[in-house]
Every structure is written in C-alpha cells, then in structure tokens.
Coordinates of N, CA and C and ligand atoms in Angstrom, one line a residue:
M30 N 94.6 172.0 81.7 CA 93.0 171.8 81.4 C 93.0 170.6 79.9
S31 N 91.6 169.7 80.1 CA 91.9 168.7 79.1 C 91.6 169.1 77.7
A32 N 92.1 168.2 76.7 CA 91.8 168.4 75.4 C 90.2 169.0 75.3
E33 N 89.4 168.0 76.3 CA 87.9 168.1 75.9 C 87.2 169.1 76.2
S34 N 88.3 169.7 78.1 CA 87.3 171.2 78.2 C 87.7 172.2 77.3
L35 N 88.8 172.0 76.6 CA 89.8 173.0 75.4 C 88.4 173.3 74.5
K36 N 88.1 172.3 73.8 CA 86.7 171.5 72.6 C 86.0 172.1 73.0
Q37 N 85.5 172.0 74.4 CA 84.3 172.8 74.5 C 84.2 174.5 74.6
K38 N 85.3 174.9 75.0 CA 85.3 176.1 75.1 C 85.3 177.1 73.5
A39 N 86.4 176.0 72.6 CA 86.3 176.6 71.3 C 85.0 176.2 71.0
A40 N 84.2 175.2 71.3 CA 82.9 175.4 70.7 C 81.5 176.4 70.8
E41 N 82.1 177.0 72.5 CA 81.0 177.6 72.6 C 81.4 179.3 72.7
A42 N 82.7 179.5 72.2 CA 82.9 180.6 71.3 C 82.6 181.5 70.5
A43 N 82.4 179.9 69.8 CA 81.5 179.9 67.7 C 80.5 180.5 68.5
L44 N 79.9 180.7 69.0 CA 78.3 180.8 69.4 C 78.2 182.6 69.0
D45 N 79.2 183.1 69.3 CA 78.9 184.8 68.7 C 78.9 184.9 67.3
Y46 N 79.2 183.6 66.6 CA 79.1 183.9 64.9 C 77.5 183.7 64.9
V47 N 76.8 183.0 65.5 CA 75.5 182.4 65.3 C 74.3 183.3 65.6
K48 N 73.7 184.2 64.6 CA 72.8 184.9 65.0 C 71.2 184.8 64.5
P49 N 70.4 185.2 65.1 CA 68.9 184.9 65.2 C 68.9 184.8 63.6
G50 N 68.1 183.5 63.5 CA 67.2 183.7 61.9 C 68.2 183.0 61.1
M51 N 69.5 182.3 61.3 CA 70.2 181.9 60.5 C 69.8 180.2 60.3
K52 N 70.8 180.6 59.0 CA 70.2 178.7 58.4 C 72.1 178.7 58.5
L53 N 72.2 177.3 59.4 CA 73.3 177.0 59.9 C 74.0 175.1 59.7
G54 N 74.7 175.2 59.4 CA 75.6 173.5 59.1 C 76.1 173.7 60.2
L55 N 75.8 171.9 60.9 CA 76.3 171.5 61.9 C 77.4 170.4 61.4
G56 N 78.5 170.7 62.1 CA 79.5 170.0 61.7 C 79.9 168.6 62.4
T57 N 80.8 167.9 62.6 CA 80.8 166.4 62.8 C 81.7 166.4 63.8
G58 N 81.5 165.3 64.5 CA 83.4 165.1 65.7 C 82.8 165.6 67.0
S59 N 83.7 165.3 68.1 CA 83.6 165.5 69.6 C 83.6 166.9 69.8
T60 N 84.5 168.1 68.8 CA 84.1 169.3 69.2 C 83.0 170.0 68.3
A61 N 82.7 169.6 67.5 CA 81.2 169.8 66.6 C 80.0 170.0 67.8
N62 N 80.4 168.4 68.6 CA 79.1 168.0 69.8 C 78.8 168.7 71.0
F63 N 79.7 169.6 71.1 CA 79.9 170.4 72.2 C 79.1 171.3 71.8
F64 N 79.4 172.0 70.0 CA 78.5 173.2 69.9 C 77.2 172.8 69.8
I65 N 76.6 171.8 69.5 CA 75.4 171.8 69.0 C 74.9 171.7 70.5
K66 N 75.2 171.1 71.3 CA 74.6 170.7 72.8 C 74.6 172.5 73.4
A67 N 76.0 173.4 72.8 CA 75.7 174.7 73.6 C 74.3 175.3 72.3
L68 N 74.6 175.0 71.6 CA 73.6 175.7 70.2 C 72.0 175.0 71.0
G69 N 72.1 173.8 71.6 CA 70.6 173.2 72.0 C 70.3 174.1 72.6
K70 N 71.0 174.3 73.7 CA 70.8 174.9 75.2 C 69.8 176.5 75.0
K71 N 70.7 177.2 73.7 CA 70.1 178.4 73.2 C 68.6 178.2 72.9
V72 N 68.6 177.0 71.9 CA 67.7 177.4 71.2 C 66.0 176.6 72.5
A73 N 67.1 176.2 73.3 CA 65.5 175.7 74.2 C 65.3 177.1 75.0
N74 N 66.2 178.2 74.6 CA 65.6 179.3 75.4 C 65.2 180.4 74.4
G75 N 64.6 179.3 73.5 CA 63.8 180.2 72.3 C 64.8 180.9 71.0
F76 N 65.6 180.7 71.1 CA 66.6 181.0 69.6 C 66.7 180.3 68.6
D77 N 66.1 181.3 67.4 CA 65.4 180.7 66.2 C 66.6 180.8 65.1
V78 N 66.6 179.4 64.6 CA 67.7 179.2 64.1 C 67.3 177.6 63.5
I79 N 67.6 177.2 61.9 CA 67.7 176.4 61.8 C 68.6 175.6 60.5
C80 N 69.1 174.2 61.0 CA 70.5 173.9 60.8 C 70.1 172.5 59.5
V81 N 71.1 172.6 59.0 CA 71.7 171.4 58.7 C 72.8 170.3 59.1
P82 N 72.6 169.1 59.2 CA 74.3 168.2 59.9 C 74.8 167.9 59.0
T83 N 76.3 167.4 59.4 CA 77.1 166.8 58.6 C 77.1 165.2 58.5
S84 N 76.0 165.1 59.2 CA 76.1 163.2 59.2 C 75.1 162.9 60.2
I85 N 74.8 161.5 60.5 CA 73.9 161.1 61.1 C 74.0 161.4 62.3
A86 N 75.3 161.2 62.5 CA 75.7 160.8 64.3 C 75.2 162.6 64.6
S87 N 75.3 163.8 64.4 CA 75.5 165.4 64.5 C 73.7 165.0 64.0
Q88 N 73.2 164.5 63.3 CA 71.2 164.7 63.1 C 70.9 164.3 64.2
E89 N 71.4 163.0 64.8 CA 70.3 162.5 65.6 C 70.8 163.4 67.1
L90 N 71.9 164.2 67.3 CA 72.2 165.0 68.4 C 72.0 166.2 68.6
A91 N 71.5 166.5 67.1 CA 70.7 167.7 67.2 C 69.0 167.4 67.6
A92 N 68.6 166.7 67.1 CA 67.2 166.1 67.2 C 66.7 166.1 68.0
S93 N 68.1 165.5 68.9 CA 67.7 165.0 70.4 C 67.0 166.3 71.6
L94 N 68.3 167.5 70.8 CA 68.1 168.4 71.4 C 67.2 169.6 70.7
N95 N 66.1 168.6 70.1 CA 64.8 169.9 69.4 C 65.3 170.9 68.9
I96 N 67.1 170.7 68.0 CA 67.5 171.7 67.2 C 66.3 172.1 65.9
P97 N 66.0 172.6 65.7 CA 65.0 172.2 64.2 C 66.3 172.1 63.1
L98 N 66.0 171.0 62.2 CA 66.8 170.6 61.3 C 65.9 171.2 60.2
T99 N 67.0 171.1 58.9 CA 66.2 170.9 57.5 C 67.2 170.0 56.4
T100 N 67.1 170.0 55.0 CA 68.1 169.6 54.4 C 68.6 170.8 53.2
L101 N 69.8 170.4 52.6 CA 70.3 170.8 51.6 C 69.2 170.4 50.4
D102 N 68.4 170.2 50.4 CA 67.6 170.0 49.4 C 66.3 170.9 49.6
D103 N 66.1 171.6 50.7 CA 65.1 172.0 51.0 C 65.6 173.8 51.1
T104 N 67.1 173.5 51.5 CA 67.5 175.2 52.2 C 69.2 174.6 51.7
P105 N 69.3 175.2 50.4 CA 70.4 175.2 49.7 C 71.4 175.9 50.1
A106 N 71.3 177.3 50.4 CA 72.5 177.8 50.9 C 72.4 178.8 52.7
L107 N 73.4 178.5 52.8 CA 73.7 178.7 54.4 C 74.2 179.6 54.4
D108 N 73.9 180.3 56.1 CA 74.8 181.2 56.3 C 76.0 181.4 56.9
L109 N 76.6 179.9 57.6 CA 77.5 179.8 58.6 C 77.6 177.9 59.1
V110 N 79.0 177.2 58.6 CA 79.0 176.1 59.4 C 79.7 175.8 60.1
V111 N 79.8 175.6 61.3 CA 80.7 175.4 62.5 C 80.8 174.2 62.8
D112 N 82.7 173.9 62.2 CA 82.9 172.5 62.0 C 84.6 172.0 62.9
G113 N 84.5 170.8 63.5 CA 86.1 171.2 64.2 C 86.9 170.3 62.9
A114 N 88.4 170.2 63.3 CA 89.4 169.5 62.0 C 90.2 168.7 62.9
D115 N 90.9 167.7 61.7 CA 91.9 167.1 62.7 C 93.2 167.9 62.6
E116 N 93.5 168.5 61.9 CA 94.5 169.5 61.6 C 94.4 171.1 60.7
L117 N 94.9 171.7 61.4 CA 94.8 173.5 60.2 C 96.1 173.7 60.4
D118 N 96.4 174.6 59.3 CA 97.6 175.6 59.3 C 97.2 176.8 59.2
A119 N 98.2 177.4 59.0 CA 98.1 179.1 59.4 C 97.0 180.0 59.0
E120 N 97.7 179.5 57.2 CA 96.3 179.6 55.9 C 95.2 179.2 56.0
L121 N 94.5 177.9 57.4 CA 93.6 177.9 57.4 C 93.3 176.5 56.3
N122 N 94.2 175.9 55.8 CA 94.1 175.2 54.9 C 93.8 173.8 56.3
L123 N 93.1 172.9 55.9 CA 92.2 171.7 57.0 C 92.7 170.6 56.0
I124 N 92.8 169.3 57.6 CA 92.6 168.3 57.5 C 92.0 167.9 57.9
K125 N 90.6 167.4 57.5 CA 89.0 166.8 58.2 C 89.0 165.5 57.8
G126 N 87.9 164.8 58.6 CA 87.5 163.3 58.1 C 87.9 162.4 59.5
G127 N 88.7 162.5 59.9 CA 88.7 161.8 60.9 C 87.4 161.2 61.2
G128 N 86.6 161.3 61.8 CA 85.3 161.2 61.9 C 84.1 160.0 60.7
G129 N 85.2 160.4 59.6 CA 84.3 159.7 58.2 C 83.5 160.9 57.8
A130 N 83.5 161.8 58.3 CA 82.4 162.7 57.4 C 82.7 163.6 56.2
L131 N 83.8 163.6 55.9 CA 84.0 164.6 55.3 C 83.7 164.7 54.0
L132 N 82.8 163.8 53.3 CA 82.3 164.4 51.9 C 80.6 165.1 52.2
R133 N 80.2 164.8 53.1 CA 79.0 165.5 53.5 C 79.2 167.2 54.3
E134 N 80.4 167.0 54.9 CA 81.0 168.1 55.9 C 81.6 169.2 54.8
K135 N 82.2 168.6 53.6 CA 82.8 169.6 52.6 C 81.7 170.2 51.6
I136 N 80.3 169.5 51.2 CA 79.2 169.8 50.8 C 78.5 170.8 51.3
V137 N 78.3 170.5 52.9 CA 77.9 171.5 53.6 C 78.8 172.4 53.6
A138 N 80.0 172.8 53.7 CA 80.5 174.0 54.1 C 80.8 174.4 53.1
A139 N 81.1 173.8 51.8 CA 80.7 174.7 49.7 C 79.4 175.8 49.7
A140 N 78.2 175.0 50.4 CA 77.1 175.4 50.5 C 77.1 177.0 51.4
S141 N 78.2 176.9 52.5 CA 78.2 177.7 53.6 C 78.4 179.0 53.0
S142 N 78.3 180.5 53.2 CA 78.8 181.5 53.2 C 80.2 181.8 53.8
Q143 N 79.8 181.0 55.4 CA 81.1 181.5 56.3 C 81.1 180.1 57.0
M144 N 82.5 179.8 57.2 CA 82.9 178.3 57.9 C 83.6 178.6 58.8
V145 N 83.4 178.0 60.4 CA 84.4 178.6 61.8 C 84.7 177.3 61.8
V146 N 85.9 177.6 61.9 CA 86.6 176.3 62.8 C 86.5 176.0 63.7
I147 N 86.9 175.3 64.7 CA 86.6 174.9 66.4 C 87.0 173.6 66.1
A148 N 88.8 173.8 67.4 CA 89.7 173.0 67.6 C 90.5 173.6 69.4
D149 N 90.7 172.6 70.0 CA 92.2 173.2 70.5 C 93.1 172.9 69.7
D150 N 93.7 174.1 70.6 CA 95.6 174.9 69.9 C 96.5 173.3 69.6
S151 N 96.1 172.2 70.2 CA 96.8 171.2 69.5 C 97.1 171.0 68.1
K152 N 95.7 170.6 67.3 CA 95.2 171.0 66.0 C 96.1 171.9 64.6
L153 N 96.8 172.9 65.5 CA 97.2 173.6 64.5 C 98.6 173.5 64.3
V154 N 99.2 173.5 63.3 CA 100.4 172.5 62.8 C 100.9 173.6 61.6
D155 N 102.3 173.4 61.8 CA 103.3 174.2 60.5 C 103.1 173.6 59.2
F156 N 102.8 172.1 59.1 CA 102.8 171.5 57.7 C 101.6 170.7 58.3
L157 N 100.4 170.5 57.2 CA 99.2 169.0 57.4 C 99.7 168.0 57.0
G158 N 99.6 167.0 57.5 CA 100.2 165.5 57.1 C 100.6 164.7 58.6
A159 N 101.0 164.9 59.7 CA 101.1 164.3 60.4 C 99.9 163.3 60.9
Y160 N 98.8 164.1 60.8 CA 97.5 163.4 60.8 C 97.4 162.5 59.6
P161 N 96.4 161.2 59.4 CA 96.7 160.7 58.4 C 95.6 161.4 57.3
L162 N 95.4 161.7 55.8 CA 94.6 162.3 55.4 C 93.7 161.1 54.8
P163 N 92.5 161.3 55.2 CA 91.4 160.6 55.1 C 91.0 160.8 53.3
V164 N 90.6 160.1 52.4 CA 90.0 160.0 51.6 C 88.6 158.9 51.1
E165 N 87.8 159.7 50.2 CA 86.3 158.7 50.5 C 86.5 158.2 48.9
V166 N 86.5 156.7 49.4 CA 86.9 156.3 47.4 C 85.3 155.6 47.6
V167 N 84.9 155.1 46.3 CA 84.0 154.1 46.0 C 84.4 153.5 45.6
P168 N 84.1 151.7 46.2 CA 84.1 150.6 46.6 C 84.8 149.8 45.0
F169 N 83.4 150.2 43.8 CA 84.0 149.7 42.6 C 85.3 149.9 42.4
G170 N 86.2 148.8 41.7 CA 87.5 149.2 41.3 C 88.4 150.2 42.6
A171 N 88.4 150.1 43.6 CA 88.6 150.6 44.7 C 90.6 150.4 44.6
A172 N 90.9 149.1 44.3 CA 92.3 149.1 43.7 C 93.0 150.2 42.8
A173 N 92.5 150.4 41.8 CA 92.6 151.0 40.7 C 92.8 152.3 41.1
T174 N 91.9 152.5 41.8 CA 91.6 153.8 42.8 C 93.1 154.3 43.5
I175 N 93.8 153.3 43.7 CA 94.1 153.8 45.0 C 95.7 153.7 44.7
H176 N 96.0 152.9 43.5 CA 97.3 152.9 42.3 C 97.1 154.2 42.0
M177 N 95.9 155.1 41.6 CA 95.8 156.3 41.0 C 96.3 157.2 41.9
M178 N 96.0 157.1 43.4 CA 95.9 158.0 44.2 C 97.3 157.9 44.5
K179 N 98.3 156.9 44.8 CA 99.8 156.7 45.0 C 100.5 157.4 44.0
A180 N 100.4 157.7 42.7 CA 100.5 158.3 41.5 C 100.7 159.9 42.1
A181 N 99.3 160.4 42.3 CA 99.3 161.8 42.4 C 99.8 162.4 43.5
I182 N 99.7 161.2 44.6 CA 100.4 161.6 45.9 C 101.9 161.9 45.7
K183 N 102.5 161.3 45.3 CA 103.9 161.2 44.4 C 104.0 162.7 43.6
S184 N 103.5 162.7 42.6 CA 103.3 164.6 41.9 C 103.1 165.4 42.7
A185 N 102.7 164.9 43.7 CA 102.3 166.8 44.7 C 103.6 166.7 45.5
G186 N 104.5 165.8 45.3 CA 105.7 165.6 46.0 C 105.8 165.3 47.6
A187 N 104.9 164.1 48.0 CA 104.3 163.7 49.1 C 104.3 162.0 49.0
S188 N 104.8 161.3 50.3 CA 104.7 160.0 50.3 C 104.3 159.8 51.1
G189 N 104.0 158.1 51.5 CA 103.3 157.5 52.7 C 102.3 156.1 52.3
A190 N 102.4 155.4 53.4 CA 101.5 154.3 53.3 C 99.7 155.0 53.2
I191 N 99.3 153.7 52.7 CA 97.5 154.2 52.4 C 97.1 153.0 53.0
R192 N 96.3 153.3 54.1 CA 95.7 152.2 54.6 C 94.1 152.0 54.6
Q193 N 93.3 151.2 54.4 CA 91.9 151.2 54.5 C 91.4 151.3 55.7
R194 N 90.5 152.2 56.2 CA 89.6 152.4 57.3 C 88.7 151.0 57.8
N195 N 89.1 150.3 58.9 CA 88.6 149.5 59.2 C 87.5 150.1 60.7
N196 N 86.7 149.0 60.8 CA 86.0 149.2 62.0 C 86.7 148.6 63.1
I197 N 86.1 148.5 64.1 CA 87.0 147.8 65.3 C 86.7 146.3 65.1
D198 N 85.6 145.7 64.7 CA 86.0 144.3 64.6 C 86.1 143.6 63.2
G199 N 87.2 144.6 62.5 CA 87.6 144.5 61.6 C 87.0 144.3 59.6
T200 N 85.6 144.8 59.9 CA 84.9 144.9 58.9 C 85.6 146.5 58.3
A201 N 85.1 146.4 56.9 CA 85.4 147.8 56.3 C 84.5 148.7 56.7
F202 N 85.0 150.1 57.2 CA 84.2 151.6 57.4 C 83.8 152.2 56.2
I203 N 82.2 152.1 56.6 CA 81.7 152.3 55.7 C 81.2 153.8 55.7
T204 N 80.9 154.9 55.0 CA 80.7 156.3 55.0 C 79.0 156.2 55.4
D205 N 78.6 157.5 55.2 CA 77.1 157.9 55.3 C 76.9 157.6 53.4
G206 N 78.0 157.9 53.0 CA 77.5 157.9 51.4 C 77.3 156.5 50.9
G207 N 78.0 155.2 51.7 CA 78.5 154.1 51.1 C 79.6 154.1 50.8
H208 N 80.8 154.6 50.7 CA 82.0 154.1 50.7 C 82.6 154.3 51.6
Y209 N 84.3 153.8 50.8 CA 85.4 153.4 51.9 C 85.9 154.6 52.2
I210 N 86.7 154.8 53.3 CA 87.8 155.4 53.6 C 89.2 155.0 53.8
Y211 N 90.4 155.9 52.9 CA 92.0 155.3 53.0 C 92.6 156.2 53.5
D212 N 93.4 156.0 54.5 CA 93.6 157.1 55.3 C 95.3 156.9 55.1
C213 N 95.7 158.2 54.5 CA 97.1 158.3 53.8 C 98.3 159.1 54.6
A214 N 98.7 158.1 54.6 CA 99.9 158.4 56.4 C 101.0 159.8 55.6
L215 N 101.3 160.0 55.4 CA 102.0 161.3 54.3 C 102.9 162.1 55.0
A216 N 103.0 162.3 56.3 CA 103.6 162.9 57.6 C 104.1 164.5 56.9
K217 N 104.2 164.6 56.4 CA 104.3 166.4 55.9 C 103.4 166.5 54.2
I218 N 102.9 167.2 54.0 CA 102.0 168.0 53.2 C 102.5 168.9 52.6
E219 N 103.2 169.7 52.0 CA 104.3 170.8 52.0 C 103.1 171.8 50.6
N220 N 102.7 170.6 49.5 CA 101.7 171.6 48.7 C 100.5 170.7 48.7
P221 N 99.7 171.3 50.0 CA 97.8 170.9 49.9 C 97.1 171.4 48.6
K222 N 97.5 172.2 48.0 CA 96.4 172.7 47.3 C 96.8 171.8 45.7
Q223 N 98.1 171.4 45.7 CA 98.1 170.8 44.3 C 98.3 169.4 44.7
L224 N 98.4 168.9 45.8 CA 97.9 167.6 46.5 C 96.3 167.2 45.9
A225 N 95.4 168.4 46.4 CA 93.6 168.4 46.5 C 93.5 168.3 44.9
K226 N 93.9 169.4 44.0 CA 93.8 169.3 42.8 C 94.3 167.9 42.2
N227 N 95.4 167.1 42.2 CA 95.3 165.8 41.9 C 94.6 164.7 42.5
L228 N 94.1 164.8 43.6 CA 92.7 163.4 43.8 C 92.2 164.3 43.4
N229 N 91.6 165.4 43.2 CA 90.0 165.9 42.5 C 90.2 164.6 40.9
L230 N 91.1 164.3 40.5 CA 90.8 164.1 39.0 C 91.0 162.9 38.9
I231 N 90.9 162.1 40.0 CA 90.7 160.2 40.2 C 89.1 160.3 40.1
P232 N 88.5 159.5 39.1 CA 87.1 159.5 39.2 C 86.7 158.8 40.4
G233 N 87.7 157.4 40.8 CA 87.1 156.9 41.9 C 86.9 157.5 43.4
V234 N 87.9 158.5 43.4 CA 88.1 159.5 44.6 C 86.8 160.2 44.6
V235 N 85.7 159.8 45.4 CA 84.6 160.5 45.7 C 84.8 162.3 46.5
E236 N 85.6 162.4 47.5 CA 86.6 163.2 48.1 C 87.5 163.4 48.4
H237 N 88.1 164.1 49.1 CA 89.9 163.7 50.3 C 89.3 164.6 51.4
G238 N 90.1 164.7 52.4 CA 89.9 165.4 53.7 C 90.7 166.7 53.7
L239 N 91.3 167.3 52.0 CA 91.8 168.7 52.1 C 91.1 169.7 52.1
F240 N 91.0 170.4 53.0 CA 89.3 171.7 52.7 C 90.2 172.8 52.6
I241 N 90.3 173.4 51.4 CA 91.4 174.4 51.2 C 90.5 175.4 50.5
G242 N 90.6 176.8 51.5 CA 90.1 178.4 51.1 C 88.4 177.7 51.0
L243 N 88.1 177.0 52.1 CA 86.5 177.0 52.8 C 86.5 177.9 54.0
S244 N 87.2 177.8 54.6 CA 87.4 178.9 56.1 C 88.1 179.9 56.2
K245 N 88.0 181.1 56.9 CA 88.2 182.5 56.9 C 88.8 182.8 58.1
V246 N 87.9 181.9 59.1 CA 88.0 182.0 61.1 C 88.4 180.7 61.4
A247 N 89.1 180.7 62.2 CA 89.2 179.5 63.1 C 89.5 179.7 64.6
I248 N 88.6 179.3 65.3 CA 89.0 179.6 66.7 C 89.3 178.4 67.5
L249 N 90.6 178.9 68.1 CA 91.8 177.9 68.9 C 91.3 178.0 70.8
A250 N 91.1 176.6 71.2 CA 91.0 177.4 72.5 C 92.3 176.8 73.5
T251 N 93.5 178.0 73.8 CA 94.2 177.3 74.4 C 94.2 177.6 75.8
E252 N 95.6 177.2 76.7 CA 95.3 176.8 78.2 C 95.4 178.1 78.6
N253 N 95.8 179.6 77.4 CA 95.6 180.9 78.4 C 94.3 181.7 77.5
G254 N 93.3 180.9 77.2 CA 92.3 181.8 76.4 C 92.3 181.3 75.1
I255 N 91.3 182.4 74.4 CA 90.7 181.6 72.9 C 91.5 182.5 72.1
K256 N 92.2 182.0 70.8 CA 92.6 182.4 69.8 C 92.2 182.2 68.6
K257 N 92.2 183.0 68.2 CA 91.6 183.8 66.5 C 92.5 183.6 65.5
I258 N 92.1 182.6 64.6 CA 93.0 183.2 63.4 C 92.2 183.8 62.4
E259 N 92.0 184.8 62.0 CA 91.2 185.5 61.0 C 92.0 186.0 59.7
L260 N 91.6 184.9 58.5 CA 92.0 185.8 57.3 C 91.5 187.4 56.7
Ligands
5RP329 C1 84.9 164.6 61.3 C2 85.9 165.7 61.3 C3 85.7 165.7 62.7 O1 85.7 167.6 62.6 C4 87.8 165.8 63.5 O2 87.8 164.4 63.1 C5 88.3 166.7 64.3 O3 87.5 165.8 65.0 P1 87.6 166.1 66.6 O4 86.4 167.4 67.2 O5 86.5 164.9 67.1 O6 88.4 165.9 67.5 O7 86.3 165.7 60.5 O8 84.6 164.3 59.6

C-alpha cells in the first residue's frame, strides 16, 4: 500500500474520536488533509462540529468543504485536535513542523483536551531526530538566536547542522506568523524533554517542533491494519 493510502487510512480511523457537537482542531499536512476531507464528507451529511484550523492551508481546505470554522479567540477551549507528525516515539514525543505550521499547531494542541496523532507507521521511531527538528525563530537577531540554539542543543547532549528553511526560489520560508524556520539535523535526540526546555529559554525562539506530553493517542496505519498507541 502506498504511503498516501496509509495516511488516508489513519486519518479516517481518527473519525471514531470525533463526536457530534465537538469543538475540533484541524491539523496541517498531507495526513491532516485526508482527515479534513473525511470530516468534510460527514459535515455534508449533517454532522455537527466546529473547527479551528492550524494553518491558512488547512483553513482554506476546510472552508472549501463547508466545514464550520471558528477561531481560538471565539472558542478558546477545544475538545480534540487531530494532526499529523513528522516523527513520534513510543512515549508519544513528537517532531512536528515539516509543513512549517508548528506554532499554530502547538497553540491549538495546548488548547485542546485531547490530541490524536495520525500517521503511517514509518513515522514511528526509537529515537527522535532523524527528521530535522524545525525551530521557529524571530527574524530580528536571528544569527544571535542560532548561536544560542547551538549551545542549547549541545547542553541537551545533541549536535548537528542548523539550516534555514528556504522556498524553492531560494527566498526565506516565512511562517503564517511571519517568522523564519531553522531545521536542526540532530540525527538522534536522546533527551527530547531537556532539549525542549533549553530551546524554550531562548528569547528569539518562538517555538520548536518538539511536542512533549501533548498527545496520549496515536493512530498508525500499517500494511496489516490500524495500530494504536494509547498512553
Ligand atoms: C506540519 C506538520 C505535519 O503534521 C507534519 O509535517 C506531517 O506531515 P504529513 O502528514 O504531510 O506527513 O507538522 O507543520
């Protein structure tokens, strides 16, 4: 089965967690898009739900499917967010931000009572870090922030190259919040909690893609069916 079909299966399995009347966060990325499309079909059949998207891209997709939308300003507490991940470990520590939406994704996840992660099972790893960790940085003084990030990474026992994310035309990738993304190729993150704490202390770091303790359920699609991790 293709990775896309597996993503779709994981996304559709997450519909079991969505109950009528829920206030729902909509993730970002190709797996989250499958979820939004599946939800759109339910809504077209009269299902009652109201949603906060985690990116402009997800907002546009949901709006095109007539999914009722709100904002965290009008609806500050959500029941559930369903979102993808770039990597997850058995404790449901995640790396997110491959699509550059990590800040809104983390704000929405923190505002939700529950986060369900959806992915194909290739995303499950023993140690996070093979996928470069995205860090969202304020443009002002970015070089100084990178300097501090290197020290923070070293002090958490990790190391690796830090590269600014660019668009295909070579211009700097700018997030929905107007910030840069730096991708940290750390290969293996032995202590994600410590690294998250260290990065959180740097003023120019808006957020990073380590999601620690935010999710207790992951739905992974495998060639042999759906596998769940429930903490
Ligand atoms: C976007 C994300 C995505 O959830 C993550 O990149 C996974 O994407 P995909 O479902 O396309 O593999 O964190 O910021």
